[in-house]
Amino acid sequence: MVAARPPDAIAFRASEPADRLFVARLAEAAFGHLGPGYGALLGSWIGAPEVASIVVTVGSRPVGLSMLGLYANEGVVRADLLALAVAPGARRLGIGWALLERTIALAERCAQERGARELRLSVAEDNVAARALFARAGFTAAPDEGSTYENGQTALRLRRTLG
Ligand SMILES: CC(C)(COP(=O)(O)OP(=O)(O)OC[C@H]1O[C@@H](n2cnc3c(N)ncnc32)[C@H](O)[C@@H]1OP(=O)(O)O)[C@@H](O)C(=O)NCCC(=O)NCCS
């Protein structure tokens, strides 16, 4: 449980092609400091067969997005949290936590159906907010090799057991 309770009018739905502009703006606001091209990248994942996207709305206004990648390789399904972001004006209201819970529940269902054993993600080392959020949700350091974002920030890999 977290202290902030999300607004009553919060709702979740799958992303739609009409969300592309929202996604592009959110990607720029949330990930633009990591490098160029995140708007186009996240836009290209909308409707991709291996990516499940959740848009969170308050009233009818989209305020957040998560993208869960499910990649099958030689019978093993890998679950990756590709993106999780809340619009700057809607942060610290419990929306990110609610969206993460929803996304983990989706990953858990996929784990049951398709056999994924864990959920992985990348987060910038200096991203205090997201690291606190993910630690709270049970993510721990994964033994993956380190990498860097295009603008040079260190990328940490985190994992959380599913099932
Ligand atoms: C990370 C992010 C999704 C959090 O969304 P949010 O709606 O503000 O988060 P919540 O209000 O639900 O907060 C949940 C918990 O996250 C942590 N958290 C969120 N913002 C924080 C901040 N600025 N500083 C420290 N901890 C923070 C806290 O543990 C918080 O619980 P608390 O409110 O009880 O302290 C949001 O800051 C964001 O979109 N950041 C840019 C994109 C990003 O970094 N995505 C993650 C990597 S893919």
Tab-separated table of C-alpha atoms and ligand atoms in Angstrom:
chain	number	residue	atom	x	y	z
A	1	MET	CA	0.000	0.000	0.000
A	2	VAL	CA	1.117	3.570	-0.630
A	3	ALA	CA	0.028	6.768	1.064
A	4	ALA	CA	-1.462	8.516	-1.969
A	5	ARG	CA	-4.868	7.305	-3.095
A	6	PRO	CA	-5.460	7.776	-6.835
A	7	PRO	CA	-8.350	9.995	-8.011
A	8	ASP	CA	-11.802	8.348	-7.957
A	9	ALA	CA	-12.248	8.798	-11.711
A	10	ILE	CA	-9.170	6.698	-12.536
A	11	ALA	CA	-9.738	3.979	-15.157
A	12	PHE	CA	-7.617	1.674	-17.306
A	13	ARG	CA	-7.983	0.613	-20.927
A	14	ALA	CA	-5.907	-0.837	-23.741
A	15	SER	CA	-4.078	1.706	-25.891
A	16	GLU	CA	-5.565	2.649	-29.270
A	17	PRO	CA	-4.106	4.161	-32.459
A	18	ALA	CA	-5.750	7.465	-31.419
A	19	ASP	CA	-3.403	7.551	-28.393
A	20	ARG	CA	-0.312	8.104	-30.564
A	21	LEU	CA	-0.098	11.857	-29.946
A	22	PHE	CA	-0.577	11.408	-26.190
A	23	VAL	CA	2.049	8.656	-26.169
A	24	ALA	CA	4.526	10.769	-28.156
A	25	ARG	CA	4.122	13.732	-25.771
A	26	LEU	CA	4.319	11.564	-22.671
A	27	ALA	CA	7.399	9.739	-23.977
A	28	GLU	CA	9.140	13.047	-24.612
A	29	ALA	CA	8.260	14.352	-21.142
A	30	ALA	CA	9.162	11.130	-19.338
A	31	PHE	CA	12.068	9.735	-21.346
A	32	GLY	CA	13.328	12.585	-23.569
A	33	HIS	CA	16.288	13.214	-21.246
A	34	LEU	CA	17.526	9.657	-21.884
A	35	GLY	CA	17.887	10.175	-25.629
A	36	PRO	CA	15.980	11.014	-28.822
A	37	GLY	CA	13.364	8.838	-30.468
A	38	TYR	CA	11.340	7.569	-27.505
A	39	GLY	CA	8.117	9.074	-28.884
A	40	ALA	CA	8.491	7.162	-32.143
A	41	LEU	CA	9.603	3.991	-30.351
A	42	LEU	CA	6.692	3.901	-27.929
A	43	GLY	CA	4.313	4.868	-30.753
A	44	SER	CA	5.558	1.904	-32.779
A	45	TRP	CA	4.681	-0.457	-29.910
A	46	ILE	CA	0.984	0.543	-29.926
A	47	GLY	CA	-0.827	-2.395	-31.487
A	48	ALA	CA	2.349	-4.488	-31.839
A	49	PRO	CA	1.361	-8.147	-31.307
A	50	GLU	CA	4.012	-8.787	-28.653
A	51	VAL	CA	3.267	-5.626	-26.638
A	52	ALA	CA	0.309	-5.097	-24.287
A	53	SER	CA	-0.239	-1.422	-23.480
A	54	ILE	CA	-2.375	0.022	-20.720
A	55	VAL	CA	-3.526	3.640	-20.751
A	56	VAL	CA	-4.687	5.121	-17.469
A	57	THR	CA	-7.280	7.874	-17.642
A	58	VAL	CA	-8.771	10.345	-15.198
A	59	GLY	CA	-12.197	11.215	-16.505
A	60	SER	CA	-11.619	10.781	-20.228
A	61	ARG	CA	-8.116	12.320	-20.089
A	62	PRO	CA	-5.168	9.959	-20.587
A	63	VAL	CA	-2.560	10.577	-17.870
A	64	GLY	CA	-0.329	7.507	-17.914
A	65	LEU	CA	0.854	4.541	-19.886
A	66	SER	CA	2.514	1.188	-19.377
A	67	MET	CA	3.851	-1.162	-22.024
A	68	LEU	CA	4.480	-4.825	-21.348
A	69	GLY	CA	6.514	-6.783	-23.878
A	70	LEU	CA	6.097	-10.570	-24.098
A	71	TYR	CA	8.768	-12.146	-26.240
A	72	ALA	CA	8.846	-15.872	-26.992
A	73	ASN	CA	12.235	-17.392	-27.720
A	74	GLU	CA	12.694	-21.142	-28.122
A	75	GLY	CA	9.637	-21.866	-25.979
A	76	VAL	CA	10.621	-19.456	-23.202
A	77	VAL	CA	8.520	-16.316	-22.747
A	78	ARG	CA	10.305	-13.229	-21.480
A	79	ALA	CA	8.222	-10.466	-19.890
A	80	ASP	CA	9.671	-6.960	-20.056
A	81	LEU	CA	8.168	-3.784	-18.663
A	82	LEU	CA	9.117	-1.610	-21.627
A	83	ALA	CA	7.703	1.644	-20.292
A	84	LEU	CA	5.761	3.048	-17.374
A	85	ALA	CA	5.069	6.768	-17.204
A	86	VAL	CA	2.659	9.274	-15.700
A	87	ALA	CA	2.200	12.774	-17.146
A	88	PRO	CA	4.172	15.333	-15.114
A	89	GLY	CA	1.026	17.158	-13.937
A	90	ALA	CA	-0.519	13.943	-12.591
A	91	ARG	CA	2.402	12.584	-10.567
A	92	ARG	CA	2.496	11.882	-6.819
A	93	LEU	CA	-1.207	11.052	-6.757
A	94	GLY	CA	-0.865	7.275	-6.581
A	95	ILE	CA	-1.467	6.823	-10.315
A	96	GLY	CA	1.948	5.301	-11.063
A	97	TRP	CA	1.475	2.763	-8.283
A	98	ALA	CA	-2.034	1.856	-9.472
A	99	LEU	CA	-0.766	1.482	-13.040
A	100	LEU	CA	2.167	-0.660	-11.959
A	101	GLU	CA	-0.139	-2.921	-9.918
A	102	ARG	CA	-2.399	-3.313	-12.945
A	103	THR	CA	0.542	-4.063	-15.216
A	104	ILE	CA	2.001	-6.631	-12.826
A	105	ALA	CA	-1.437	-8.316	-12.635
A	106	LEU	CA	-1.441	-8.505	-16.440
A	107	ALA	CA	2.077	-9.970	-16.405
A	108	GLU	CA	0.938	-12.515	-13.796
A	109	ARG	CA	-1.915	-13.631	-16.073
A	110	CYS	CA	0.514	-13.950	-18.973
A	111	ALA	CA	2.851	-15.909	-16.720
A	112	GLN	CA	0.099	-18.410	-15.997
A	113	GLU	CA	-0.933	-18.705	-19.633
A	114	ARG	CA	2.452	-18.591	-21.320
A	115	GLY	CA	4.986	-19.577	-18.687
A	116	ALA	CA	6.936	-16.356	-18.094
A	117	ARG	CA	8.748	-16.675	-14.796
A	118	GLU	CA	9.756	-13.100	-14.113
A	119	LEU	CA	9.198	-9.514	-15.134
A	120	ARG	CA	12.241	-7.442	-16.012
A	121	LEU	CA	12.798	-3.756	-16.681
A	122	SER	CA	15.445	-1.097	-17.151
A	123	VAL	CA	15.627	2.069	-15.110
A	124	ALA	CA	18.163	4.879	-15.033
A	125	GLU	CA	20.419	4.750	-11.999
A	126	ASP	CA	19.627	8.391	-11.162
A	127	ASN	CA	15.828	7.922	-11.410
A	128	VAL	CA	15.030	8.173	-7.684
A	129	ALA	CA	11.244	8.200	-8.126
A	130	ALA	CA	11.016	5.114	-10.330
A	131	ARG	CA	13.585	3.165	-8.309
A	132	ALA	CA	11.580	3.813	-5.131
A	133	LEU	CA	8.380	2.761	-6.902
A	134	PHE	CA	9.874	-0.465	-8.266
A	135	ALA	CA	11.598	-1.376	-4.986
A	136	ARG	CA	8.261	-0.972	-3.259
A	137	ALA	CA	6.690	-3.373	-5.767
A	138	GLY	CA	9.295	-6.052	-5.040
A	139	PHE	CA	11.779	-5.519	-7.878
A	140	THR	CA	15.413	-6.327	-7.117
A	141	ALA	CA	18.650	-6.103	-9.095
A	142	ALA	CA	18.855	-8.559	-12.009
A	143	PRO	CA	22.153	-10.212	-12.870
A	144	ASP	CA	22.077	-8.756	-16.411
A	145	GLU	CA	25.025	-6.908	-17.864
A	146	GLY	CA	24.908	-3.174	-17.312
A	147	SER	CA	24.217	-0.807	-20.187
A	148	THR	CA	23.760	2.901	-20.813
A	149	TYR	CA	21.041	5.036	-22.338
A	150	GLU	CA	21.875	7.075	-25.420
A	151	ASN	CA	22.569	10.195	-23.353
A	152	GLY	CA	24.974	8.292	-21.109
A	153	GLN	CA	22.901	7.516	-17.991
A	154	THR	CA	23.605	4.103	-16.479
A	155	ALA	CA	20.730	1.667	-17.024
A	156	LEU	CA	20.004	-0.751	-14.187
A	157	ARG	CA	18.172	-4.016	-14.852
A	158	LEU	CA	15.610	-5.057	-12.249
A	159	ARG	CA	13.575	-8.238	-11.911
A	160	ARG	CA	10.503	-9.465	-10.050
A	161	THR	CA	9.366	-13.059	-9.801
A	162	LEU	CA	5.992	-13.922	-11.368
A	163	GLY	CA	3.679	-16.729	-10.341
B	1	LIG	C1	7.963	6.875	-11.790
B	1	LIG	C2	6.571	7.449	-12.015
B	1	LIG	C3	5.814	6.518	-13.003
B	1	LIG	C4	5.810	7.468	-10.676
B	1	LIG	O1	4.471	7.857	-10.928
B	1	LIG	P1	3.591	8.585	-9.814
B	1	LIG	O2	2.178	8.552	-10.259
B	1	LIG	O3	4.159	9.914	-9.472
B	1	LIG	O4	3.815	7.612	-8.561
B	1	LIG	P2	2.876	7.443	-7.267
B	1	LIG	O5	2.267	8.749	-6.874
B	1	LIG	O6	1.937	6.311	-7.492
B	1	LIG	O7	3.952	7.046	-6.161
B	1	LIG	C5	4.159	5.688	-5.801
B	1	LIG	C6	5.488	5.549	-5.091
B	1	LIG	O8	6.571	5.801	-5.999
B	1	LIG	C7	7.639	6.450	-5.301
B	1	LIG	N1	7.811	7.805	-5.828
B	1	LIG	C8	7.071	8.424	-6.786
B	1	LIG	N2	7.575	9.649	-7.044
B	1	LIG	C9	8.642	9.803	-6.249
B	1	LIG	C10	9.581	10.859	-6.074
B	1	LIG	N3	9.514	12.006	-6.787
B	1	LIG	N4	10.586	10.684	-5.169
B	1	LIG	C11	10.673	9.545	-4.457
B	1	LIG	N5	9.797	8.504	-4.565
B	1	LIG	C12	8.805	8.641	-5.456
B	1	LIG	C13	7.215	6.488	-3.837
B	1	LIG	O9	7.616	5.264	-3.240
B	1	LIG	C14	5.711	6.534	-3.973
B	1	LIG	O10	5.048	6.123	-2.809
B	1	LIG	P3	4.639	7.246	-1.695
B	1	LIG	O11	3.828	8.271	-2.431
B	1	LIG	O12	3.869	6.489	-0.687
B	1	LIG	O13	5.933	7.821	-1.206
B	1	LIG	C15	6.644	8.907	-12.566
B	1	LIG	O14	7.497	9.665	-11.740
B	1	LIG	C16	7.127	9.004	-13.998
B	1	LIG	O15	6.337	8.895	-14.942
B	1	LIG	N6	8.455	9.208	-14.206
B	1	LIG	C17	9.037	9.322	-15.548
B	1	LIG	C18	9.035	7.990	-16.276
B	1	LIG	C19	9.815	6.916	-15.537
B	1	LIG	O16	10.788	7.192	-14.867
B	1	LIG	N7	9.358	5.652	-15.663
B	1	LIG	C20	9.986	4.517	-15.000
B	1	LIG	C21	11.065	3.886	-15.817
B	1	LIG	S1	10.371	2.954	-17.164
